[in-house]
Amino acid sequence: FWRRLSTVHATASDGPDALRSLEEALGTQLAPHRGWELWMAKYLQRCATDPDLEGVTGHRRLRMDHANPLYVPRTHLLQLAAKRASQKDFSKVWQLLDLFRAPFQMQPDAEQYEGQPPDWARALRVSCSS
């Protein structure tokens, strides 16, 4: 979400396109919720008036990308690694460890680790005892 937001053009006229871009990133529809439209309008207004936030090639994208990781240790990834490790296959553990050593940098062959979890993983829950 935040990395996609960093690519949104900072003009008020881009509001509908910006909202659609975020909906694609989240895999859900935001437009029906009035709060999102208002939030986006305020955000774009701030971007248009704050020189530190101006434009997609300016400081805003750089600052946001340095604050928001591209790769996040999501439950389904850790669950798969733990399952394999319990069978004495630590390859997924090592792979994720390498990935999460540099979570802010684009890494080759790591597209499957970006974005939202797959549908089958949405029901996974973590407890303190897991």
XYZ file of C-alpha atoms in Angstrom:
130
model
C 0.000 0.000 0.000
C 2.555 2.588 1.102
C 4.966 1.850 -1.712
C 2.138 2.169 -4.233
C 1.095 5.405 -2.546
C 4.617 6.732 -3.066
C 4.100 6.491 -6.843
C 0.851 8.481 -6.893
C 1.119 11.768 -8.757
C 0.693 14.680 -6.382
C -2.056 16.670 -8.053
C -5.642 16.940 -6.906
C -6.907 16.016 -10.388
C -5.263 12.607 -10.017
C -7.526 11.665 -7.093
C -9.681 9.039 -8.894
C -6.649 7.451 -10.597
C -4.718 7.459 -7.329
C -7.576 5.732 -5.549
C -7.802 3.077 -8.293
C -4.058 2.467 -8.033
C -4.365 1.876 -4.300
C -7.376 -0.389 -4.812
C -5.264 -2.536 -7.156
C -2.476 -2.689 -4.590
C -4.855 -3.735 -1.825
C -7.049 -5.986 -3.925
C -10.163 -4.296 -2.586
C -12.456 -1.438 -3.496
C -11.948 1.765 -1.506
C -14.038 4.243 -3.516
C -17.406 3.410 -1.902
C -16.005 4.418 1.474
C -16.310 8.189 1.734
C -13.451 8.343 4.214
C -10.936 7.159 1.608
C -11.969 9.789 -0.924
C -11.606 12.518 1.698
C -8.277 11.122 2.908
C -6.920 10.939 -0.653
C -8.017 14.513 -1.392
C -6.225 15.758 1.744
C -3.137 13.703 0.992
C -2.880 14.970 -2.587
C -3.430 18.546 -1.408
C -0.594 18.164 1.083
C 1.655 16.652 -1.585
C 0.887 19.536 -3.935
C 1.745 22.193 -1.348
C 4.669 20.646 0.539
C 7.938 20.964 -1.418
C 9.401 17.913 0.364
C 6.532 15.769 -0.928
C 6.358 17.129 -4.462
C 6.164 14.740 -7.401
C 6.841 11.028 -7.796
C 10.474 11.618 -8.651
C 11.057 13.877 -5.667
C 11.812 13.278 -2.044
C 8.401 11.798 -1.247
C 8.937 8.518 -3.079
C 12.478 8.126 -1.797
C 11.452 8.841 1.801
C 8.422 6.555 1.647
C 10.341 3.689 0.043
C 13.038 3.971 2.717
C 10.404 3.809 5.464
C 8.190 1.040 4.046
C 9.673 -2.373 3.234
C 8.926 -4.073 -0.059
C 9.151 -7.498 1.563
C 7.275 -8.189 4.801
C 7.546 -11.419 6.826
C 3.909 -12.397 6.378
C 2.317 -15.237 8.294
C 1.858 -17.542 5.292
C 5.529 -17.237 4.309
C 6.726 -18.014 7.809
C 4.222 -20.844 8.148
C 5.488 -22.500 4.958
C 9.103 -22.128 6.088
C 8.302 -23.576 9.527
C 6.463 -26.524 8.001
C 9.411 -27.379 5.758
C 11.865 -26.888 8.614
C 9.887 -29.362 10.743
C 10.605 -31.884 7.956
C 14.342 -31.049 8.088
C 14.200 -28.898 4.921
C 15.589 -25.485 5.883
C 15.846 -24.120 2.333
C 12.802 -21.861 2.717
C 14.111 -20.545 6.047
C 17.431 -19.588 4.428
C 15.659 -18.100 1.427
C 13.440 -15.899 3.620
C 16.359 -14.948 5.833
C 18.245 -13.679 2.786
C 15.161 -11.835 1.557
C 14.467 -10.100 4.874
C 18.069 -8.993 5.322
C 17.345 -6.273 2.755
C 13.553 -5.772 2.824
C 13.669 -2.275 1.296
C 15.593 -3.256 -1.837
C 14.156 -4.871 -4.960
C 15.616 -8.370 -5.217
C 15.796 -10.639 -8.263
C 13.219 -13.437 -8.520
C 11.349 -12.209 -5.425
C 8.115 -10.901 -6.976
C 6.085 -13.630 -5.265
C 6.989 -12.107 -1.895
C 5.601 -8.659 -2.708
C 2.053 -7.507 -2.120
C -0.893 -9.084 -0.408
C -1.056 -12.719 0.732
C -2.834 -15.241 -1.498
C -6.505 -15.987 -0.796
C -5.744 -19.317 0.881
C -3.567 -17.545 3.463
C -6.085 -14.914 4.563
C -7.541 -17.220 7.199
C -4.192 -17.966 8.884
C -3.883 -16.661 12.422
C -0.907 -16.457 14.750
C -1.048 -16.904 18.489
C 1.619 -16.273 21.112
C 1.970 -20.019 21.575
C 2.710 -20.800 17.916
